[in-house]
Amino acid sequence: MSTTRPLLGMRRVTELTCQEQPSSRLPAAAARQQLETPTVDEFTVLEEKENELKAAKPRVEQVFKVTFTIIGLLDHTGLPLGSKTSRQIWLQLIGNTDDVSKAKEYVRGLCDPELQKEERYPVDMHCIFAGARGLFLDRLIRDTSAEVVVPEPGRLRLLGRAEPVVMAQSRIQQFVALFLEKRSLPSDREPAVKRAFKSFVEERDDKYTMELLLLPSALKEELLGLAHSTTNTNTSAL
C-alpha cells in the first residue's frame, strides 16, 4: 500500500489521534494536556542538506522537545530527462503545535539561512552560554528559533531566518546591557529572585555555577524568564 505525498513545494500538516481519554478524576489542566493531540508537519528541503540535518537531529529533538524524522528522498518519477530541478528530501516533525512551529523555523533557517550575525559579549558573561549544563543557550535557541553557536568565549555566531536572528541578537544585547549596568532589583523583589536563581542553577551544577551566582540581579531575573519561557508542555523539564 503506497502513501501519496503532497506535490513538490507543498506540505502536509496533520494531527495524530489520541485514543486514550482522560479520567474524570484528572485535574482540569491535566485533562486538557492529555486531550492535546500531537501535530505532524511534513515539509521538504534540498537534498544537499541531508548530512547537516542528520548531525542536527539530536539537538533539534533536545531543544524543541519534538520527534524529528528524515523520511527520505522525494520521488522525482515523471520529471523530464535531464531536469535541473533540485532533488529534495522529506522531513517530519511531531510534537506540541508551538514546539513543531519553532522547530520548523529553526530547521528552515539551518537549511536556507537568510541572515548571519556575530555578537560580542564580555568574557565574564561566558557562564550564561556555557553554564547550567547549556540550558540557557538551549532556551535562547528555542525561544528565537535561531542557531546560536559559541565559537569561543566572548563571541557568538547567529544564523537562520531573518526574524529569528534579529530576535536572538536583540536578546543577547539585552543581556549584555544588564550585565554592564550591574543593576539591582527593588528590595521587595531581589531576595526572591536571588533564591530562585540560586536554586535553579544549583540543580544544574557545573563549573560555571559560582560565576552564574555572581551575575547582577536584574540579569538573573531576565535569565529566569528565559528559562521559563517554554510552553506548559515543557515546564516539567525545568
PDB file of C-alpha atoms in Angstrom:
ATOM      1  CA  MET A   1       0.000   0.000   0.000  1.00  0.00           C
ATOM      2  CA  SER A   2       1.552   3.256  -1.056  1.00  0.00           C
ATOM      3  CA  THR A   3       1.256   6.681   0.509  1.00  0.00           C
ATOM      4  CA  THR A   4       0.809   9.653  -1.783  1.00  0.00           C
ATOM      5  CA  ARG A   5       2.797  12.664  -0.672  1.00  0.00           C
ATOM      6  CA  PRO A   6       1.940  16.290  -1.474  1.00  0.00           C
ATOM      7  CA  LEU A   7       3.269  17.843  -4.658  1.00  0.00           C
ATOM      8  CA  LEU A   8       6.723  19.420  -4.659  1.00  0.00           C
ATOM      9  CA  GLY A   9       6.762  22.665  -2.727  1.00  0.00           C
ATOM     10  CA  MET A  10       3.667  21.782  -0.703  1.00  0.00           C
ATOM     11  CA  ARG A  11       3.485  20.487   2.834  1.00  0.00           C
ATOM     12  CA  ARG A  12       1.073  18.396   4.810  1.00  0.00           C
ATOM     13  CA  VAL A  13       0.048  19.212   8.353  1.00  0.00           C
ATOM     14  CA  THR A  14      -1.977  16.584  10.183  1.00  0.00           C
ATOM     15  CA  GLU A  15      -2.774  15.599  13.724  1.00  0.00           C
ATOM     16  CA  LEU A  16      -2.399  12.199  15.360  1.00  0.00           C
ATOM     17  CA  THR A  17      -5.446  10.814  17.109  1.00  0.00           C
ATOM     18  CA  CYS A  18      -5.087  10.461  20.856  1.00  0.00           C
ATOM     19  CA  GLN A  19      -7.170   7.377  21.694  1.00  0.00           C
ATOM     20  CA  GLU A  20      -6.862   7.329  25.455  1.00  0.00           C
ATOM     21  CA  GLN A  21      -9.419   9.575  27.132  1.00  0.00           C
ATOM     22  CA  PRO A  22      -8.542  11.337  30.392  1.00  0.00           C
ATOM     23  CA  SER A  23     -10.072  10.023  33.579  1.00  0.00           C
ATOM     24  CA  SER A  24     -12.850  12.134  35.010  1.00  0.00           C
ATOM     25  CA  ARG A  25     -10.809  12.355  38.200  1.00  0.00           C
ATOM     26  CA  LEU A  26      -7.893  14.134  36.491  1.00  0.00           C
ATOM     27  CA  PRO A  27      -7.452  17.849  37.289  1.00  0.00           C
ATOM     28  CA  ALA A  28      -8.783  20.124  34.555  1.00  0.00           C
ATOM     29  CA  ALA A  29      -5.283  21.251  33.473  1.00  0.00           C
ATOM     30  CA  ALA A  30      -4.051  17.652  33.226  1.00  0.00           C
ATOM     31  CA  ALA A  31      -7.150  16.643  31.281  1.00  0.00           C
ATOM     32  CA  ARG A  32      -6.625  19.476  28.803  1.00  0.00           C
ATOM     33  CA  GLN A  33      -2.983  18.482  28.327  1.00  0.00           C
ATOM     34  CA  GLN A  34      -3.919  14.822  27.786  1.00  0.00           C
ATOM     35  CA  LEU A  35      -6.550  15.823  25.227  1.00  0.00           C
ATOM     36  CA  GLU A  36      -3.992  17.721  23.150  1.00  0.00           C
ATOM     37  CA  THR A  37      -3.153  15.779  20.013  1.00  0.00           C
ATOM     38  CA  PRO A  38       0.389  15.931  18.612  1.00  0.00           C
ATOM     39  CA  THR A  39       0.850  17.998  15.473  1.00  0.00           C
ATOM     40  CA  VAL A  40       2.568  16.361  12.493  1.00  0.00           C
ATOM     41  CA  ASP A  41       4.255  18.655   9.969  1.00  0.00           C
ATOM     42  CA  GLU A  42       5.996  17.333   6.852  1.00  0.00           C
ATOM     43  CA  PHE A  43       7.985  19.569   4.512  1.00  0.00           C
ATOM     44  CA  THR A  44      10.890  19.432   2.077  1.00  0.00           C
ATOM     45  CA  VAL A  45      14.411  20.847   1.938  1.00  0.00           C
ATOM     46  CA  LEU A  46      17.269  20.451  -0.538  1.00  0.00           C
ATOM     47  CA  GLU A  47      18.882  17.003  -0.560  1.00  0.00           C
ATOM     48  CA  GLU A  48      22.346  18.534  -0.135  1.00  0.00           C
ATOM     49  CA  LYS A  49      21.404  19.441   3.459  1.00  0.00           C
ATOM     50  CA  GLU A  50      20.769  15.828   4.493  1.00  0.00           C
ATOM     51  CA  ASN A  51      24.088  15.196   6.256  1.00  0.00           C
ATOM     52  CA  GLU A  52      23.872  18.516   8.090  1.00  0.00           C
ATOM     53  CA  LEU A  53      20.350  17.653   9.251  1.00  0.00           C
ATOM     54  CA  LYS A  54      21.399  14.188  10.421  1.00  0.00           C
ATOM     55  CA  ALA A  55      24.015  15.853  12.614  1.00  0.00           C
ATOM     56  CA  ALA A  56      21.460  18.399  13.880  1.00  0.00           C
ATOM     57  CA  LYS A  57      18.705  15.851  14.643  1.00  0.00           C
ATOM     58  CA  PRO A  58      19.635  15.146  18.320  1.00  0.00           C
ATOM     59  CA  ARG A  59      19.922  18.885  19.007  1.00  0.00           C
ATOM     60  CA  VAL A  60      16.554  19.659  17.402  1.00  0.00           C
ATOM     61  CA  GLU A  61      14.854  16.963  19.484  1.00  0.00           C
ATOM     62  CA  GLN A  62      16.577  18.056  22.695  1.00  0.00           C
ATOM     63  CA  VAL A  63      15.918  21.785  22.349  1.00  0.00           C
ATOM     64  CA  PHE A  64      12.406  21.742  20.894  1.00  0.00           C
ATOM     65  CA  LYS A  65      11.047  18.546  22.510  1.00  0.00           C
ATOM     66  CA  VAL A  66       9.850  17.141  19.175  1.00  0.00           C
ATOM     67  CA  THR A  67      10.380  13.945  17.200  1.00  0.00           C
ATOM     68  CA  PHE A  68      12.408  14.794  14.103  1.00  0.00           C
ATOM     69  CA  THR A  69      12.499  12.279  11.231  1.00  0.00           C
ATOM     70  CA  ILE A  70      14.336  12.499   7.921  1.00  0.00           C
ATOM     71  CA  ILE A  71      11.889  10.469   5.806  1.00  0.00           C
ATOM     72  CA  GLY A  72      13.936  10.295   2.629  1.00  0.00           C
ATOM     73  CA  LEU A  73      14.262  11.495  -0.925  1.00  0.00           C
ATOM     74  CA  LEU A  74      11.202  12.994  -2.602  1.00  0.00           C
ATOM     75  CA  ASP A  75      10.008  10.811  -5.503  1.00  0.00           C
ATOM     76  CA  HIS A  76      11.018  12.603  -8.721  1.00  0.00           C
ATOM     77  CA  THR A  77       9.469   9.998 -11.047  1.00  0.00           C
ATOM     78  CA  GLY A  78       7.904  11.713 -14.034  1.00  0.00           C
ATOM     79  CA  LEU A  79      10.297  14.642 -14.256  1.00  0.00           C
ATOM     80  CA  PRO A  80      11.685  15.276 -17.764  1.00  0.00           C
ATOM     81  CA  LEU A  81      15.032  13.627 -18.528  1.00  0.00           C
ATOM     82  CA  GLY A  82      17.877  15.982 -17.651  1.00  0.00           C
ATOM     83  CA  SER A  83      15.634  18.175 -15.487  1.00  0.00           C
ATOM     84  CA  LYS A  84      17.646  20.624 -13.421  1.00  0.00           C
ATOM     85  CA  THR A  85      15.059  20.605 -10.616  1.00  0.00           C
ATOM     86  CA  SER A  86      16.924  20.281  -7.311  1.00  0.00           C
ATOM     87  CA  ARG A  87      16.335  16.986  -5.538  1.00  0.00           C
ATOM     88  CA  GLN A  88      14.593  17.379  -2.209  1.00  0.00           C
ATOM     89  CA  ILE A  89      14.144  15.297   0.936  1.00  0.00           C
ATOM     90  CA  TRP A  90      11.099  14.922   3.158  1.00  0.00           C
ATOM     91  CA  LEU A  91      11.308  15.897   6.827  1.00  0.00           C
ATOM     92  CA  GLN A  92       8.764  15.259   9.547  1.00  0.00           C
ATOM     93  CA  LEU A  93       8.273  16.957  12.917  1.00  0.00           C
ATOM     94  CA  ILE A  94       5.884  15.621  15.576  1.00  0.00           C
ATOM     95  CA  GLY A  95       5.042  17.312  18.859  1.00  0.00           C
ATOM     96  CA  ASN A  96       3.197  20.129  20.540  1.00  0.00           C
ATOM     97  CA  THR A  97       1.948  22.663  17.973  1.00  0.00           C
ATOM     98  CA  ASP A  98       4.125  25.514  19.259  1.00  0.00           C
ATOM     99  CA  ASP A  99       7.205  23.295  19.548  1.00  0.00           C
ATOM    100  CA  VAL A 100       6.743  21.997  15.996  1.00  0.00           C
ATOM    101  CA  SER A 101       6.337  25.533  14.637  1.00  0.00           C
ATOM    102  CA  LYS A 102       9.503  26.762  16.366  1.00  0.00           C
ATOM    103  CA  ALA A 103      11.487  23.673  15.359  1.00  0.00           C
ATOM    104  CA  LYS A 104      10.435  24.045  11.727  1.00  0.00           C
ATOM    105  CA  GLU A 105      11.559  27.683  11.671  1.00  0.00           C
ATOM    106  CA  TYR A 106      14.901  26.596  13.143  1.00  0.00           C
ATOM    107  CA  VAL A 107      15.380  23.760  10.613  1.00  0.00           C
ATOM    108  CA  ARG A 108      14.445  26.022   7.706  1.00  0.00           C
ATOM    109  CA  GLY A 109      16.998  28.537   8.967  1.00  0.00           C
ATOM    110  CA  LEU A 110      19.726  25.890   9.097  1.00  0.00           C
ATOM    111  CA  CYS A 111      18.972  24.739   5.552  1.00  0.00           C
ATOM    112  CA  ASP A 112      18.401  28.133   3.957  1.00  0.00           C
ATOM    113  CA  PRO A 113      19.833  30.881   6.205  1.00  0.00           C
ATOM    114  CA  GLU A 114      18.712  34.400   5.363  1.00  0.00           C
ATOM    115  CA  LEU A 115      20.968  36.135   7.862  1.00  0.00           C
ATOM    116  CA  GLN A 116      24.238  35.548   9.700  1.00  0.00           C
ATOM    117  CA  LYS A 117      25.473  37.755  12.510  1.00  0.00           C
ATOM    118  CA  GLU A 118      28.295  37.822  15.006  1.00  0.00           C
ATOM    119  CA  GLU A 119      27.775  39.173  18.515  1.00  0.00           C
ATOM    120  CA  ARG A 120      30.458  40.035  21.044  1.00  0.00           C
ATOM    121  CA  TYR A 121      29.936  39.906  24.796  1.00  0.00           C
ATOM    122  CA  PRO A 122      32.146  40.389  27.893  1.00  0.00           C
ATOM    123  CA  VAL A 123      34.096  37.203  28.595  1.00  0.00           C
ATOM    124  CA  ASP A 124      32.805  37.278  32.191  1.00  0.00           C
ATOM    125  CA  MET A 125      29.351  36.551  30.711  1.00  0.00           C
ATOM    126  CA  HIS A 126      30.530  33.292  29.157  1.00  0.00           C
ATOM    127  CA  CYS A 127      28.941  31.371  32.039  1.00  0.00           C
ATOM    128  CA  ILE A 128      25.496  32.242  30.621  1.00  0.00           C
ATOM    129  CA  PHE A 129      26.151  30.488  27.323  1.00  0.00           C
ATOM    130  CA  ALA A 130      28.238  27.608  28.680  1.00  0.00           C
ATOM    131  CA  GLY A 131      26.880  27.084  32.198  1.00  0.00           C
ATOM    132  CA  ALA A 132      23.783  25.492  33.759  1.00  0.00           C
ATOM    133  CA  ARG A 133      24.587  22.471  31.555  1.00  0.00           C
ATOM    134  CA  GLY A 134      23.799  24.509  28.453  1.00  0.00           C
ATOM    135  CA  LEU A 135      20.200  25.180  29.468  1.00  0.00           C
ATOM    136  CA  PHE A 136      20.231  28.969  28.943  1.00  0.00           C
ATOM    137  CA  LEU A 137      21.725  28.532  25.467  1.00  0.00           C
ATOM    138  CA  ASP A 138      19.134  25.872  24.612  1.00  0.00           C
ATOM    139  CA  ARG A 139      16.317  28.132  25.793  1.00  0.00           C
ATOM    140  CA  LEU A 140      17.670  31.048  23.758  1.00  0.00           C
ATOM    141  CA  ILE A 141      17.652  28.870  20.645  1.00  0.00           C
ATOM    142  CA  ARG A 142      14.156  27.573  21.356  1.00  0.00           C
ATOM    143  CA  ASP A 143      12.760  30.998  22.207  1.00  0.00           C
ATOM    144  CA  THR A 144      14.041  32.591  18.977  1.00  0.00           C
ATOM    145  CA  SER A 145      14.378  29.630  16.529  1.00  0.00           C
ATOM    146  CA  ALA A 146      17.828  30.933  15.537  1.00  0.00           C
ATOM    147  CA  GLU A 147      21.002  28.853  15.590  1.00  0.00           C
ATOM    148  CA  VAL A 148      23.364  30.217  18.251  1.00  0.00           C
ATOM    149  CA  VAL A 149      26.922  28.860  18.348  1.00  0.00           C
ATOM    150  CA  VAL A 150      29.737  29.755  20.769  1.00  0.00           C
ATOM    151  CA  PRO A 151      32.999  29.569  18.755  1.00  0.00           C
ATOM    152  CA  GLU A 152      34.982  30.933  21.704  1.00  0.00           C
ATOM    153  CA  PRO A 153      34.387  32.842  24.956  1.00  0.00           C
ATOM    154  CA  GLY A 154      33.229  36.374  24.169  1.00  0.00           C
ATOM    155  CA  ARG A 155      31.868  35.610  20.695  1.00  0.00           C
ATOM    156  CA  LEU A 156      28.594  34.215  19.363  1.00  0.00           C
ATOM    157  CA  ARG A 157      27.618  33.267  15.827  1.00  0.00           C
ATOM    158  CA  LEU A 158      23.938  33.627  14.895  1.00  0.00           C
ATOM    159  CA  LEU A 159      22.409  32.012  11.819  1.00  0.00           C
ATOM    160  CA  GLY A 160      18.910  31.373  10.467  1.00  0.00           C
ATOM    161  CA  ARG A 161      15.857  33.087   9.055  1.00  0.00           C
ATOM    162  CA  ALA A 162      15.989  36.876   9.302  1.00  0.00           C
ATOM    163  CA  GLU A 163      13.439  37.429  12.074  1.00  0.00           C
ATOM    164  CA  PRO A 164      14.781  34.728  14.432  1.00  0.00           C
ATOM    165  CA  VAL A 165      18.353  36.017  14.059  1.00  0.00           C
ATOM    166  CA  VAL A 166      17.275  39.591  14.816  1.00  0.00           C
ATOM    167  CA  MET A 167      15.331  38.349  17.857  1.00  0.00           C
ATOM    168  CA  ALA A 168      18.333  36.416  19.158  1.00  0.00           C
ATOM    169  CA  GLN A 169      20.634  39.378  18.568  1.00  0.00           C
ATOM    170  CA  SER A 170      18.276  41.681  20.475  1.00  0.00           C
ATOM    171  CA  ARG A 171      18.031  39.246  23.394  1.00  0.00           C
ATOM    172  CA  ILE A 172      21.806  38.884  23.654  1.00  0.00           C
ATOM    173  CA  GLN A 173      22.305  42.649  23.527  1.00  0.00           C
ATOM    174  CA  GLN A 174      19.784  42.974  26.349  1.00  0.00           C
ATOM    175  CA  PHE A 175      21.784  40.503  28.455  1.00  0.00           C
ATOM    176  CA  VAL A 176      24.969  42.478  27.803  1.00  0.00           C
ATOM    177  CA  ALA A 177      23.311  45.773  28.773  1.00  0.00           C
ATOM    178  CA  LEU A 178      22.006  44.314  32.051  1.00  0.00           C
ATOM    179  CA  PHE A 179      25.426  42.839  32.811  1.00  0.00           C
ATOM    180  CA  LEU A 180      27.248  46.129  32.211  1.00  0.00           C
ATOM    181  CA  GLU A 181      24.702  48.167  34.183  1.00  0.00           C
ATOM    182  CA  LYS A 182      25.098  45.823  37.188  1.00  0.00           C
ATOM    183  CA  ARG A 183      21.656  46.980  38.278  1.00  0.00           C
ATOM    184  CA  SER A 184      19.988  45.613  41.388  1.00  0.00           C
ATOM    185  CA  LEU A 185      16.274  44.946  41.675  1.00  0.00           C
ATOM    186  CA  PRO A 186      13.815  46.698  44.010  1.00  0.00           C
ATOM    187  CA  SER A 187      14.211  45.445  47.578  1.00  0.00           C
ATOM    188  CA  ASP A 188      10.830  43.695  47.523  1.00  0.00           C
ATOM    189  CA  ARG A 189      11.859  41.525  44.525  1.00  0.00           C
ATOM    190  CA  GLU A 190      15.598  40.988  44.841  1.00  0.00           C
ATOM    191  CA  PRO A 191      15.693  38.341  47.623  1.00  0.00           C
ATOM    192  CA  ALA A 192      13.109  36.140  45.888  1.00  0.00           C
ATOM    193  CA  VAL A 193      14.893  36.384  42.531  1.00  0.00           C
ATOM    194  CA  LYS A 194      18.258  35.537  44.109  1.00  0.00           C
ATOM    195  CA  ARG A 195      16.785  32.500  45.880  1.00  0.00           C
ATOM    196  CA  ALA A 196      15.016  31.243  42.763  1.00  0.00           C
ATOM    197  CA  PHE A 197      18.102  31.705  40.588  1.00  0.00           C
ATOM    198  CA  LYS A 198      20.392  30.036  43.139  1.00  0.00           C
ATOM    199  CA  SER A 199      18.092  27.036  43.367  1.00  0.00           C
ATOM    200  CA  PHE A 200      17.772  26.868  39.588  1.00  0.00           C
ATOM    201  CA  VAL A 201      21.492  26.871  38.769  1.00  0.00           C
ATOM    202  CA  GLU A 202      22.481  24.635  41.690  1.00  0.00           C
ATOM    203  CA  GLU A 203      20.116  21.974  40.349  1.00  0.00           C
ATOM    204  CA  ARG A 204      22.250  22.116  37.195  1.00  0.00           C
ATOM    205  CA  ASP A 205      25.562  22.453  39.000  1.00  0.00           C
ATOM    206  CA  ASP A 206      28.704  22.628  36.869  1.00  0.00           C
ATOM    207  CA  LYS A 207      31.996  24.510  36.833  1.00  0.00           C
ATOM    208  CA  TYR A 208      30.201  27.773  35.937  1.00  0.00           C
ATOM    209  CA  THR A 209      27.781  27.773  38.886  1.00  0.00           C
ATOM    210  CA  MET A 210      29.728  30.244  41.032  1.00  0.00           C
ATOM    211  CA  GLU A 211      30.119  32.672  38.125  1.00  0.00           C
ATOM    212  CA  LEU A 212      26.380  32.495  37.429  1.00  0.00           C
ATOM    213  CA  LEU A 213      25.610  33.278  41.074  1.00  0.00           C
ATOM    214  CA  LEU A 214      27.742  36.443  40.844  1.00  0.00           C
ATOM    215  CA  LEU A 215      25.705  37.917  37.955  1.00  0.00           C
ATOM    216  CA  PRO A 216      23.714  41.126  38.614  1.00  0.00           C
ATOM    217  CA  SER A 217      20.207  40.546  39.997  1.00  0.00           C
ATOM    218  CA  ALA A 218      18.444  42.190  37.049  1.00  0.00           C
ATOM    219  CA  LEU A 219      20.235  39.818  34.681  1.00  0.00           C
ATOM    220  CA  LYS A 220      19.366  36.843  36.892  1.00  0.00           C
ATOM    221  CA  GLU A 221      15.696  37.806  36.647  1.00  0.00           C
ATOM    222  CA  GLU A 222      15.947  38.021  32.854  1.00  0.00           C
ATOM    223  CA  LEU A 223      17.611  34.606  32.652  1.00  0.00           C
ATOM    224  CA  LEU A 224      14.933  33.058  34.852  1.00  0.00           C
ATOM    225  CA  GLY A 225      12.335  34.497  32.496  1.00  0.00           C
ATOM    226  CA  LEU A 226      14.154  32.962  29.539  1.00  0.00           C
ATOM    227  CA  ALA A 227      14.424  29.590  31.269  1.00  0.00           C
ATOM    228  CA  HIS A 228      10.690  29.518  31.972  1.00  0.00           C
ATOM    229  CA  SER A 229       9.561  30.881  28.595  1.00  0.00           C
ATOM    230  CA  THR A 230       8.606  27.413  27.325  1.00  0.00           C
ATOM    231  CA  THR A 231       5.067  26.135  26.893  1.00  0.00           C
ATOM    232  CA  ASN A 232       3.222  24.327  29.661  1.00  0.00           C
ATOM    233  CA  THR A 233       4.042  21.044  27.964  1.00  0.00           C
ATOM    234  CA  ASN A 234       7.737  21.509  28.688  1.00  0.00           C
ATOM    235  CA  THR A 235       7.816  23.167  32.084  1.00  0.00           C
ATOM    236  CA  SER A 236       8.271  19.781  33.731  1.00  0.00           C
ATOM    237  CA  ALA A 237      11.720  19.661  32.132  1.00  0.00           C
ATOM    238  CA  LEU A 238      12.905  22.667  34.092  1.00  0.00           C
TER     239      LEU A 238
END
